[in-house]
Amino acid sequence: MKGKMQDQFLVAAALSGDEEAFGKLYDKYVDDIFRFVSFRVRNQAEAEDLSADVFLKAWQYLTGGSKGIENFKALLYRIARNVVIDHYRKSGRELLSIDESQWETLVDTSLNIEEHQQIKDDLRLVREAIEELLPDHRELILMRYADDLTIEEISCISGKSKGAVRVTLHRAVKALKEVIKKRFG
Amino acid sequence: MRLYRFKKHIRFLSRQVAPRPIWKQEARAAILAEIRKSEVWRESIVQKQAGFWEVFRIFGPGAHSMRAAFIAILAIAVVFSSSFAAVSAAQASLPGDALYSFKLSVEKAQIGIAFSQEKKAALEIAFAGTRLEEVSKLLDEGDPRTAANGIETAMSHFTKSLSAVEERLEKTEPGVSKLVNEKTLILEDNLLKIKEKIAESSSAAVAPEPAGPVAPSLEAPSASSSTPSVAEKVKSEGAEGNPAPALPIASIDAALEKVDETNSKSLTVFVQEAALSSNQDIKQEALSKLQNKIEKIETTLNQIASTTTATSVIPVLSRSSESSEVSNILSELQVGTASTTRESTPEQIMAQEQPAATTTPAVLQSVQSDVQTVKERPEEARKAINEAKKILEGNEDGKLQEAIKKVNESTAIVKEVRKAIKNVESFRQPGNEAPRSDGGVLGTSTIELVPTQKQSENVSL
C-alpha cells in the first residue's frame, strides 16, 4: 500500500486514537516540509518553528471538521504555504525574499569542505537566477523543481486549476530560460 | 548553464537541505504530545471501538470507495464491501453466524493498522471483551448446551487474543503492562459472571438433585417434575445417538486460566519496569498491585485448604499410604458413582462391572502423585507468599523484583495444585456430563468427587 492510500489509512488510524500513525506521517513528510519552508524563510530557526507548526495545523485541520481530504501531502504543502505567507505578512517582508547567507546555512554541514564550497557556489548561481523571476514564477519553479511536486499537487496546494498551473509554469520556465541565457550565455 | 542543468542543480541542491535530526525528534515528540491532549484522541477508537468506521467520514465523498478498498485488502468477499449495512451486520454477528469470520477479519485489520504496541494490546483486550459480550448474548438467546459450540468458538478466540497480548508484553513498550494488568482483572470478573450465568441457566433447564453430592446426570430423568420435557428431550437425543452437548464450562475454565496467566505476566513486567524507574509513584503503584495479588493468592490457598473437609476424597486418599488401599478406595468410589446414576448407558454399566480394569498401576501412581501435590504443595506456596510479604515490608532496594519472584513461585504452585485437584476429580467421571450443583466454585464448597466433565474450580489468582 503506497502513496495516497497509505496516507489515508494513517490518517484514519490517527483519528482512531493511534497518535503513532500521525508520527508515521510526520516521519514521511517532515524533510519535504522543512525543505519547502527553508527555501522560503530567513533562517533555520524560523524554518524549524514553522515546519512544526505545519504538522500541528494539519492535525487541527483533520480533527476540526468534516471536510474531505483526498491528498494529505497536498494538504501539508497548502498549510506550509499559508504558514509561510502568514509569517511574511507578520514580518512585513516580501514573500520569498531570499538572502545568500540564509541559503548557505541550509547546506548539509557533514559534507567535506570542497563539496560544501561547490554546493554553495552552485546554490548562489541558482539563487541569483531565481531572484530575477517574478514572485509567482519563483514559487512555481521552486515547487516544481526544488520540491518535486506534480502539476496536480501544485494545483491542490495553490487552489488553481491544473490548466492554469500548467500555463503559468510554462511562462515561468520561459522566463527562467531567458534569465539563464542572459546571465550564463 | 542551460535549463536542464538548472533543473538538475536545483533538485540536487534541495536534497542537501535537511532538518537537524535532534530537532526532528524533539518536534515529533512535541507534536504527538499535543495530539494526545486533543479531544479526538481521547475519544479514540479504543474507548469507543464501535465507531471504527466513523473515521472514514473524514475522507468525505471518497469514503465509500475507501472502505471498499480496505475490505478488499482484507481479502474479504467483495460482495460485502459494497454495502455499509453488511459491515454493521458483521459487527453484530455472533459465533456461528455467516458474517462472524468477517467480523474477526475486520478486528484483525484494526490491530494491523495500529502502530504502537500499547494500542495493539488495547485493541486485543477490547476484542477479547467483545468475545465475552458475544458469549453473554448467546446465553441470553438460549440454553448453554445448545450454544456450546458458539461459546467454545468465542472462548478459543478470547484465548488467542490474550496470547497475542502476552507477546506484546515481551516487547516491553511503556504503558502496555499496566494497561494489560488492569484490563485482565475486568476480563476475569466478566468471565466469572459468565460462568455463573451458565451454571444458573443449566440449573434452570435441568433441576438439580435435591440432596447428596452427586448431581443428576443428563441421561437420568429429573427428580423435579417441573422440567420433564427437558429431561425427556435429552434422553431421546441420547437414544438416537446424538447426545446433548456438554456444558461449555471447560472452555470458560481454560479462558480463566489464560486470563490469570496474562495478568500474572503483565504484573511481572510492570513490577520490573517500576523497579527500574525513578518515579516513586510508579513504584508505589507496583507495590500496591503486588499486595493485591498476594491477597488473592492467599484467598485461593484458603479455598484450597477447605478441600480437606470430610466430604472430599482427597483427605481420604491422602491418609492412605499403600497403593492397594488407594486402589480399593478409588474402585469403591467408581462403583459408588455409577450406582447413584439412575439410568446408565451401556458404557457406564461396563465401567461399573469392570472397575478394577480402569485402575491400572499407572493411574494409581498418577492419582497418588496428584493427591500428594494437593496435600503438600499449598504449604510451599504459603511459605513463598509469606516471604514475599516480608520482602515488601522491608525498605531495601530491589524488593519489588524479589517479591515478584516469590509471588510467581507461589502462583506456579497454586496452578499445579489446581491441576492436581482437577485430575483427581476427573478420575472418577466415566463420561458423565452433569454439571456440579454448585457451579464448580472451589472454596465456596468442598471439592467433591461429583461426576464432572473436565470441570475445574473457577478460582483465579
Short mmCIF file of C-alpha atoms in Angstrom, two decimals, chain B:
data_model
loop_
_atom_site.label_atom_id
_atom_site.label_comp_id
_atom_site.label_asym_id
_atom_site.label_seq_id
_atom_site.Cartn_x
_atom_site.Cartn_y
_atom_site.Cartn_z
CA MET B 1 24.13 26.88 -17.70
CA ARG B 2 21.18 25.54 -19.57
CA LEU B 3 17.68 24.93 -18.30
CA TYR B 4 18.14 21.19 -17.85
CA ARG B 5 21.32 21.80 -15.82
CA PHE B 6 19.49 24.38 -13.78
CA LYS B 7 16.73 21.88 -13.02
CA LYS B 8 19.28 19.24 -12.12
CA HIS B 9 21.09 21.66 -9.87
CA ILE B 10 18.04 22.88 -8.06
CA ARG B 11 16.86 19.31 -7.44
CA PHE B 12 20.25 18.28 -6.16
CA LEU B 13 20.59 21.37 -4.00
CA SER B 14 17.19 20.93 -2.48
CA ARG B 15 18.21 17.43 -1.38
CA GLN B 16 21.12 18.97 0.50
CA VAL B 17 18.73 20.82 2.74
CA ALA B 18 17.80 18.67 5.69
CA PRO B 19 16.50 19.35 9.18
CA ARG B 20 18.67 18.62 12.21
CA PRO B 21 17.96 15.08 13.48
CA ILE B 22 17.65 16.30 17.05
CA TRP B 23 15.06 18.90 16.00
CA LYS B 24 13.15 16.23 14.09
CA GLN B 25 12.92 14.05 17.18
CA GLU B 26 12.01 16.86 19.52
CA ALA B 27 9.39 18.28 17.19
CA ARG B 28 7.91 14.81 16.70
CA ALA B 29 7.59 14.23 20.43
CA ALA B 30 6.06 17.69 20.92
CA ILE B 31 3.52 17.17 18.13
CA LEU B 32 2.46 13.74 19.42
CA ALA B 33 2.15 15.17 22.93
CA GLU B 34 -0.16 17.87 21.53
CA ILE B 35 -2.20 15.20 19.76
CA ARG B 36 -2.64 13.26 22.99
CA LYS B 37 -4.14 16.36 24.55
CA SER B 38 -6.78 16.66 21.84
CA GLU B 39 -10.35 15.61 22.42
CA VAL B 40 -10.44 13.47 19.29
CA TRP B 41 -7.55 11.39 20.52
CA ARG B 42 -9.08 10.93 23.96
CA GLU B 43 -12.37 9.80 22.49
CA SER B 44 -10.47 7.40 20.31
CA ILE B 45 -11.45 4.01 18.99
CA VAL B 46 -10.09 2.17 21.99
CA GLN B 47 -12.57 3.87 24.23
CA LYS B 48 -15.29 3.84 21.59
CA GLN B 49 -14.47 0.90 19.38
CA ALA B 50 -17.91 0.69 17.86
CA GLY B 51 -17.18 3.86 15.96
CA PHE B 52 -14.28 2.45 13.95
CA TRP B 53 -15.88 3.01 10.60
CA GLU B 54 -16.79 6.54 11.59
CA VAL B 55 -13.23 7.63 10.87
CA PHE B 56 -13.80 7.05 7.18
CA ARG B 57 -16.15 10.01 7.16
CA ILE B 58 -13.10 12.24 7.08
CA PHE B 59 -12.50 11.16 3.53
CA GLY B 60 -15.72 12.79 2.51
CA PRO B 61 -17.26 11.61 -0.74
CA GLY B 62 -14.47 9.06 -1.24
CA ALA B 63 -15.33 7.25 1.98
CA HIS B 64 -17.30 4.55 0.31
CA SER B 65 -14.57 3.53 -2.11
CA MET B 66 -12.06 3.88 0.72
CA ARG B 67 -13.97 1.37 2.81
CA ALA B 68 -14.36 -0.88 -0.19
CA ALA B 69 -10.63 -0.83 -0.83
CA PHE B 70 -9.97 -1.53 2.80
CA ILE B 71 -12.17 -4.57 2.76
CA ALA B 72 -10.58 -5.76 -0.48
CA ILE B 73 -7.23 -5.56 1.22
CA LEU B 74 -8.63 -7.72 3.94
CA ALA B 75 -9.27 -10.30 1.25
CA ILE B 76 -12.88 -10.49 2.26
CA ALA B 77 -15.52 -11.26 -0.30
CA VAL B 78 -16.04 -8.21 -2.47
CA VAL B 79 -19.76 -8.57 -2.13
CA PHE B 80 -19.63 -7.42 1.47
CA SER B 81 -17.72 -4.27 0.69
CA SER B 82 -20.48 -2.81 -1.41
CA SER B 83 -22.81 -2.36 1.50
CA PHE B 84 -22.28 -0.46 4.69
CA ALA B 85 -25.13 -2.49 6.18
CA ALA B 86 -23.03 -5.62 5.70
CA VAL B 87 -20.31 -4.17 7.88
CA SER B 88 -22.81 -3.22 10.56
CA ALA B 89 -24.37 -6.67 10.35
CA ALA B 90 -20.94 -8.26 10.74
CA GLN B 91 -20.29 -6.21 13.86
CA ALA B 92 -23.49 -7.55 15.40
CA SER B 93 -22.79 -11.14 14.37
CA LEU B 94 -22.24 -13.96 16.86
CA PRO B 95 -20.18 -17.16 16.62
CA GLY B 96 -21.85 -19.47 14.14
CA ASP B 97 -23.23 -16.62 12.04
CA ALA B 98 -22.13 -16.33 8.42
CA LEU B 99 -20.59 -12.91 8.97
CA TYR B 100 -18.67 -13.84 12.10
CA SER B 101 -15.38 -14.61 10.38
CA PHE B 102 -15.71 -11.31 8.52
CA LYS B 103 -16.08 -9.54 11.85
CA LEU B 104 -12.90 -11.22 13.13
CA SER B 105 -11.02 -10.19 9.99
CA VAL B 106 -12.05 -6.59 10.43
CA GLU B 107 -10.78 -6.71 14.01
CA LYS B 108 -7.51 -8.19 12.83
CA ALA B 109 -7.13 -5.37 10.34
CA GLN B 110 -7.80 -2.81 13.05
CA ILE B 111 -4.99 -4.29 15.09
CA GLY B 112 -2.83 -4.33 11.99
CA ILE B 113 -3.15 -0.61 11.36
CA ALA B 114 -2.47 0.35 14.98
CA PHE B 115 1.15 1.36 15.24
CA SER B 116 2.06 1.31 18.91
CA GLN B 117 2.23 -1.89 20.91
CA GLU B 118 0.06 -0.25 23.57
CA LYS B 119 -2.70 0.46 21.06
CA LYS B 120 -2.47 -3.04 19.61
CA ALA B 121 -2.68 -4.56 23.09
CA ALA B 122 -5.59 -2.29 23.99
CA LEU B 123 -7.44 -3.38 20.88
CA GLU B 124 -6.73 -7.05 21.50
CA ILE B 125 -8.08 -6.74 25.03
CA ALA B 126 -11.09 -4.80 23.77
CA PHE B 127 -11.80 -7.59 21.29
CA ALA B 128 -11.36 -10.23 23.99
CA GLY B 129 -14.06 -8.28 25.84
CA THR B 130 -16.20 -8.43 22.70
CA ARG B 131 -15.89 -12.25 22.80
CA LEU B 132 -17.31 -12.22 26.31
CA GLU B 133 -20.17 -10.00 25.20
CA GLU B 134 -20.89 -12.50 22.44
CA VAL B 135 -20.99 -15.36 24.94
CA SER B 136 -23.33 -13.37 27.12
CA LYS B 137 -25.65 -12.76 24.14
CA LEU B 138 -25.57 -16.45 23.23
CA LEU B 139 -26.57 -17.32 26.78
CA ASP B 140 -29.41 -14.80 26.64
CA GLU B 141 -30.66 -16.41 23.46
CA GLY B 142 -30.92 -19.95 24.77
CA ASP B 143 -29.71 -22.91 26.74
CA PRO B 144 -25.93 -23.05 27.34
CA ARG B 145 -25.84 -26.58 25.87
CA THR B 146 -27.30 -25.50 22.55
CA ALA B 147 -24.95 -22.52 22.47
CA ALA B 148 -21.97 -24.67 23.50
CA ASN B 149 -20.29 -24.64 20.10
CA GLY B 150 -20.60 -20.89 19.75
CA ILE B 151 -19.31 -20.33 23.25
CA GLU B 152 -16.33 -22.57 22.62
CA THR B 153 -15.52 -20.71 19.40
CA ALA B 154 -15.69 -17.36 21.17
CA MET B 155 -13.56 -18.64 24.04
CA SER B 156 -10.99 -20.01 21.65
CA HIS B 157 -10.65 -16.55 20.04
CA PHE B 158 -10.58 -14.98 23.50
CA THR B 159 -7.61 -17.18 24.43
CA LYS B 160 -5.85 -16.34 21.16
CA SER B 161 -6.29 -12.62 21.81
CA LEU B 162 -4.71 -12.98 25.22
CA SER B 163 -1.81 -14.98 23.78
CA ALA B 164 -1.18 -12.09 21.38
CA VAL B 165 -1.33 -9.66 24.30
CA GLU B 166 1.26 -11.74 26.14
CA GLU B 167 3.56 -11.46 23.13
CA ARG B 168 3.19 -7.69 23.20
CA LEU B 169 4.19 -7.69 26.86
CA GLU B 170 7.52 -9.19 25.81
CA LYS B 171 8.20 -6.15 23.66
CA THR B 172 8.21 -4.06 26.86
CA GLU B 173 6.83 -0.87 25.47
CA PRO B 174 5.93 1.54 28.28
CA GLY B 175 2.28 1.53 29.22
CA VAL B 176 1.42 -1.94 27.90
CA SER B 177 1.95 -3.88 31.13
CA LYS B 178 -0.13 -1.50 33.24
CA LEU B 179 -2.97 -1.48 30.76
CA VAL B 180 -2.96 -5.27 30.43
CA ASN B 181 -2.78 -5.78 34.18
CA GLU B 182 -5.80 -3.60 34.82
CA LYS B 183 -7.90 -4.81 31.92
CA THR B 184 -7.33 -8.51 32.60
CA LEU B 185 -8.85 -8.07 36.05
CA ILE B 186 -12.01 -6.76 34.40
CA LEU B 187 -12.00 -9.64 31.91
CA GLU B 188 -11.66 -12.10 34.78
CA ASP B 189 -14.64 -10.61 36.60
CA ASN B 190 -16.72 -10.82 33.45
CA LEU B 191 -15.67 -14.41 32.82
CA LEU B 192 -16.71 -15.38 36.34
CA LYS B 193 -20.09 -13.73 35.75
CA ILE B 194 -20.48 -15.75 32.57
CA LYS B 195 -19.60 -18.94 34.38
CA GLU B 196 -22.20 -18.14 37.00
CA LYS B 197 -24.74 -17.44 34.25
CA ILE B 198 -24.05 -20.82 32.64
CA ALA B 199 -24.48 -22.56 35.98
CA GLU B 200 -27.76 -20.71 36.57
CA SER B 201 -29.11 -21.45 33.11
CA SER B 202 -28.24 -25.11 33.35
CA SER B 203 -29.80 -25.48 36.78
CA ALA B 204 -32.92 -23.77 35.44
CA ALA B 205 -33.07 -26.14 32.48
CA VAL B 206 -32.31 -29.32 34.41
CA ALA B 207 -33.38 -29.29 38.05
CA PRO B 208 -30.62 -30.39 40.40
CA GLU B 209 -30.71 -33.41 42.67
CA PRO B 210 -32.40 -32.36 45.90
CA ALA B 211 -29.64 -33.74 48.10
CA GLY B 212 -26.43 -35.65 48.02
CA PRO B 213 -23.07 -34.98 46.50
CA VAL B 214 -23.91 -36.36 43.09
CA ALA B 215 -25.55 -34.05 40.60
CA PRO B 216 -28.13 -35.56 38.29
CA SER B 217 -26.80 -36.99 35.11
CA LEU B 218 -28.34 -35.79 31.89
CA GLU B 219 -29.39 -39.28 31.00
CA ALA B 220 -31.34 -39.66 34.23
CA PRO B 221 -34.89 -38.42 34.48
CA SER B 222 -35.01 -35.27 36.50
CA ALA B 223 -36.10 -35.53 40.12
CA SER B 224 -38.22 -32.48 39.57
CA SER B 225 -41.49 -32.91 37.79
CA SER B 226 -41.38 -29.32 36.64
CA THR B 227 -39.00 -29.99 33.79
CA PRO B 228 -39.83 -33.42 32.44
CA SER B 229 -39.83 -32.27 28.85
CA VAL B 230 -36.20 -31.20 29.01
CA ALA B 231 -35.15 -34.50 30.54
CA GLU B 232 -37.17 -36.46 28.03
CA LYS B 233 -35.76 -34.46 25.16
CA VAL B 234 -32.22 -35.03 26.32
CA LYS B 235 -32.94 -38.70 26.83
CA SER B 236 -34.45 -39.14 23.40
CA GLU B 237 -31.45 -37.39 21.82
CA GLY B 238 -29.22 -39.82 23.65
CA ALA B 239 -31.25 -42.78 22.40
CA GLU B 240 -30.82 -41.60 18.83
CA GLY B 241 -27.11 -41.49 19.25
CA ASN B 242 -26.96 -37.68 19.36
CA PRO B 243 -26.22 -36.86 22.96
CA ALA B 244 -26.76 -33.26 24.02
CA PRO B 245 -23.51 -31.28 24.00
CA ALA B 246 -21.72 -30.82 27.29
CA LEU B 247 -21.85 -27.56 29.16
CA PRO B 248 -19.11 -25.26 27.86
CA ILE B 249 -17.62 -24.92 31.32
CA ALA B 250 -14.27 -26.39 30.29
CA SER B 251 -13.64 -23.64 27.74
CA ILE B 252 -14.59 -20.98 30.29
CA ASP B 253 -12.17 -22.54 32.76
CA ALA B 254 -9.43 -22.57 30.13
CA ALA B 255 -10.15 -18.90 29.45
CA LEU B 256 -9.99 -18.13 33.17
CA GLU B 257 -6.66 -19.86 33.38
CA LYS B 258 -5.40 -17.87 30.40
CA VAL B 259 -6.57 -14.54 31.76
CA ASP B 260 -4.86 -15.35 35.04
CA GLU B 261 -1.65 -16.19 33.21
CA THR B 262 -1.77 -12.93 31.24
CA ASN B 263 -2.48 -10.97 34.40
CA SER B 264 0.48 -12.54 36.20
CA LYS B 265 2.77 -11.91 33.28
CA SER B 266 1.70 -8.27 32.98
CA LEU B 267 2.26 -7.78 36.71
CA THR B 268 5.77 -9.20 36.41
CA VAL B 269 6.60 -6.84 33.53
CA PHE B 270 5.03 -3.87 35.31
CA VAL B 271 6.94 -4.56 38.52
CA GLN B 272 10.20 -4.96 36.62
CA GLU B 273 9.63 -1.66 34.83
CA ALA B 274 8.72 0.04 38.11
CA ALA B 275 11.86 -1.32 39.77
CA LEU B 276 13.98 0.34 37.08
CA SER B 277 12.00 3.58 37.12
CA SER B 278 12.99 6.56 39.23
CA ASN B 279 9.37 7.63 39.53
CA GLN B 280 8.18 6.99 43.08
CA ASP B 281 4.50 6.99 42.08
CA ILE B 282 5.09 4.08 39.69
CA LYS B 283 6.99 2.18 42.38
CA GLN B 284 4.12 2.77 44.80
CA GLU B 285 1.61 1.56 42.22
CA ALA B 286 3.64 -1.60 41.62
CA LEU B 287 3.77 -2.21 45.36
CA SER B 288 0.02 -1.86 45.64
CA LYS B 289 -0.61 -4.21 42.70
CA LEU B 290 1.75 -6.77 44.25
CA GLN B 291 -0.07 -6.58 47.56
CA ASN B 292 -3.42 -7.12 45.84
CA LYS B 293 -2.02 -10.15 44.07
CA ILE B 294 -0.69 -11.55 47.33
CA GLU B 295 -4.14 -11.17 48.92
CA LYS B 296 -5.71 -13.02 46.00
CA ILE B 297 -3.25 -15.89 46.24
CA GLU B 298 -3.90 -16.14 49.97
CA THR B 299 -7.65 -16.33 49.35
CA THR B 300 -7.11 -19.10 46.82
CA LEU B 301 -4.89 -21.01 49.21
CA ASN B 302 -7.58 -20.77 51.89
CA GLN B 303 -10.11 -22.11 49.45
CA ILE B 304 -7.85 -24.99 48.54
CA ALA B 305 -7.38 -25.72 52.24
CA SER B 306 -11.13 -26.12 52.60
CA THR B 307 -10.90 -29.21 50.38
CA THR B 308 -9.59 -31.11 53.38
CA THR B 309 -13.06 -31.45 54.76
CA ALA B 310 -14.53 -34.87 55.32
CA THR B 311 -16.69 -34.85 52.21
CA SER B 312 -13.73 -34.61 49.90
CA VAL B 313 -11.96 -37.68 48.64
CA ILE B 314 -8.56 -36.02 48.75
CA PRO B 315 -8.09 -36.24 52.55
CA VAL B 316 -9.32 -39.83 52.42
CA LEU B 317 -6.82 -40.68 49.75
CA SER B 318 -4.05 -38.73 51.37
CA ARG B 319 -4.41 -40.78 54.53
CA SER B 320 -3.84 -43.96 52.55
CA SER B 321 -0.19 -44.65 52.10
CA GLU B 322 -0.47 -48.07 50.43
CA SER B 323 -1.22 -48.43 46.73
CA SER B 324 -3.66 -51.23 47.38
CA GLU B 325 -5.63 -49.07 49.78
CA VAL B 326 -5.82 -46.24 47.26
CA SER B 327 -6.84 -48.69 44.58
CA ASN B 328 -9.64 -50.02 46.76
CA ILE B 329 -10.89 -46.56 47.65
CA LEU B 330 -10.89 -45.48 44.03
CA SER B 331 -12.64 -48.63 42.88
CA GLU B 332 -15.28 -48.20 45.55
CA LEU B 333 -15.75 -44.60 44.61
CA GLN B 334 -16.18 -45.51 40.97
CA VAL B 335 -18.79 -48.10 41.73
CA GLY B 336 -20.46 -45.68 44.13
CA THR B 337 -20.74 -43.03 41.47
CA ALA B 338 -22.16 -45.33 38.91
CA SER B 339 -24.69 -46.76 41.31
CA THR B 340 -26.06 -43.33 42.06
CA THR B 341 -26.84 -42.83 38.42
CA ARG B 342 -30.38 -43.93 37.98
CA GLU B 343 -30.23 -44.90 34.37
CA SER B 344 -26.88 -45.78 32.96
CA THR B 345 -25.65 -46.01 29.44
CA PRO B 346 -24.18 -49.35 28.32
CA GLU B 347 -20.70 -47.83 28.63
CA GLN B 348 -21.37 -46.86 32.23
CA ILE B 349 -22.66 -50.31 33.03
CA MET B 350 -19.47 -51.76 31.58
CA ALA B 351 -17.48 -49.35 33.71
CA GLN B 352 -19.38 -50.49 36.79
CA GLU B 353 -18.74 -54.10 36.01
CA GLN B 354 -15.06 -53.65 35.45
CA PRO B 355 -13.89 -51.05 37.95
CA ALA B 356 -10.59 -52.75 38.57
CA ALA B 357 -9.68 -52.65 34.91
CA THR B 358 -9.65 -48.85 34.89
CA THR B 359 -7.47 -48.59 37.99
CA THR B 360 -4.19 -49.54 36.41
CA PRO B 361 -0.89 -49.16 38.32
CA ALA B 362 -0.05 -46.13 36.16
CA VAL B 363 -3.35 -44.49 37.06
CA LEU B 364 -2.81 -45.31 40.72
CA GLN B 365 0.60 -43.75 40.65
CA SER B 366 -0.73 -40.66 38.93
CA VAL B 367 -3.58 -40.28 41.44
CA GLN B 368 -1.23 -40.78 44.36
CA SER B 369 1.11 -38.17 42.93
CA ASP B 370 -1.74 -35.69 42.45
CA VAL B 371 -3.03 -36.32 45.95
CA GLN B 372 0.46 -35.74 47.30
CA THR B 373 0.62 -32.46 45.39
CA VAL B 374 -2.68 -31.28 46.83
CA LYS B 375 -1.58 -32.28 50.30
CA GLU B 376 1.88 -30.80 50.40
CA ARG B 377 2.39 -28.10 47.81
CA PRO B 378 -0.04 -25.45 49.19
CA GLU B 379 2.20 -25.12 52.22
CA GLU B 380 5.12 -24.28 49.95
CA ALA B 381 3.02 -21.65 48.17
CA ARG B 382 2.05 -20.15 51.53
CA LYS B 383 5.70 -20.03 52.53
CA ALA B 384 6.64 -18.21 49.31
CA ILE B 385 3.81 -15.73 49.85
CA ASN B 386 4.91 -15.04 53.41
CA GLU B 387 8.43 -14.43 52.16
CA ALA B 388 7.10 -12.01 49.53
CA LYS B 389 5.19 -10.14 52.23
CA LYS B 390 8.28 -9.96 54.39
CA ILE B 391 10.32 -8.60 51.48
CA LEU B 392 7.73 -5.91 50.79
CA GLU B 393 7.74 -4.83 54.43
CA GLY B 394 11.44 -4.01 54.18
CA ASN B 395 12.80 -0.83 52.62
CA GLU B 396 15.74 -2.25 50.76
CA ASP B 397 16.33 -1.64 47.05
CA GLY B 398 15.26 -4.35 44.67
CA LYS B 399 12.47 -5.53 46.94
CA LEU B 400 9.90 -5.33 44.17
CA GLN B 401 11.82 -7.71 41.93
CA GLU B 402 12.49 -10.12 44.79
CA ALA B 403 8.84 -10.06 45.84
CA ILE B 404 7.51 -10.69 42.34
CA LYS B 405 9.77 -13.75 42.08
CA LYS B 406 8.19 -15.16 45.23
CA VAL B 407 4.70 -14.27 44.05
CA ASN B 408 5.32 -16.01 40.73
CA GLU B 409 6.69 -19.01 42.57
CA SER B 410 3.53 -19.33 44.63
CA THR B 411 1.34 -18.71 41.57
CA ALA B 412 3.03 -21.61 39.78
CA ILE B 413 2.48 -23.89 42.76
CA VAL B 414 -1.19 -22.92 43.05
CA LYS B 415 -1.61 -23.66 39.34
CA GLU B 416 -0.05 -27.08 39.84
CA VAL B 417 -2.30 -27.81 42.82
CA ARG B 418 -5.40 -26.78 40.89
CA LYS B 419 -4.39 -29.06 38.07
CA ALA B 420 -3.89 -31.96 40.51
CA ILE B 421 -7.32 -31.33 42.03
CA LYS B 422 -8.85 -31.35 38.56
CA ASN B 423 -7.09 -34.61 37.72
CA VAL B 424 -8.37 -36.34 40.85
CA GLU B 425 -11.84 -35.00 40.18
CA SER B 426 -11.89 -36.18 36.59
CA PHE B 427 -10.61 -39.65 37.53
CA ARG B 428 -13.97 -40.73 38.72
CA GLN B 429 -16.10 -39.43 35.90
CA PRO B 430 -16.80 -42.22 33.41
CA GLY B 431 -18.36 -39.99 30.75
CA ASN B 432 -20.93 -38.26 32.89
CA GLU B 433 -21.78 -34.80 31.71
CA ALA B 434 -23.75 -33.35 34.55
CA PRO B 435 -22.61 -30.05 35.97
CA ARG B 436 -21.68 -29.67 39.57
CA SER B 437 -24.59 -28.40 41.52
CA ASP B 438 -22.55 -25.55 42.98
CA GLY B 439 -21.39 -24.34 39.61
CA GLY B 440 -17.94 -25.63 40.34
CA VAL B 441 -16.85 -22.86 42.67
CA LEU B 442 -13.88 -24.05 44.61
CA GLY B 443 -13.84 -22.77 48.12
CA THR B 444 -17.48 -21.93 48.42
CA SER B 445 -17.98 -25.65 48.70
CA THR B 446 -15.65 -28.55 49.10
CA ILE B 447 -14.15 -30.45 46.22
CA GLU B 448 -16.42 -33.37 45.85
CA LEU B 449 -15.95 -36.33 43.61
CA VAL B 450 -19.01 -35.38 41.70
CA PRO B 451 -19.10 -36.65 38.14
CA THR B 452 -17.83 -33.77 36.11
CA GLN B 453 -16.96 -33.14 32.53
CA LYS B 454 -13.39 -31.82 32.77
CA GLN B 455 -14.54 -29.28 35.24
CA SER B 456 -12.17 -27.25 37.25
CA GLU B 457 -12.56 -24.77 40.01
CA ASN B 458 -13.07 -21.21 38.90
CA VAL B 459 -10.82 -19.60 41.42
CA SER B 460 -8.35 -17.42 39.67
CA LEU B 461 -5.49 -15.51 41.06
#
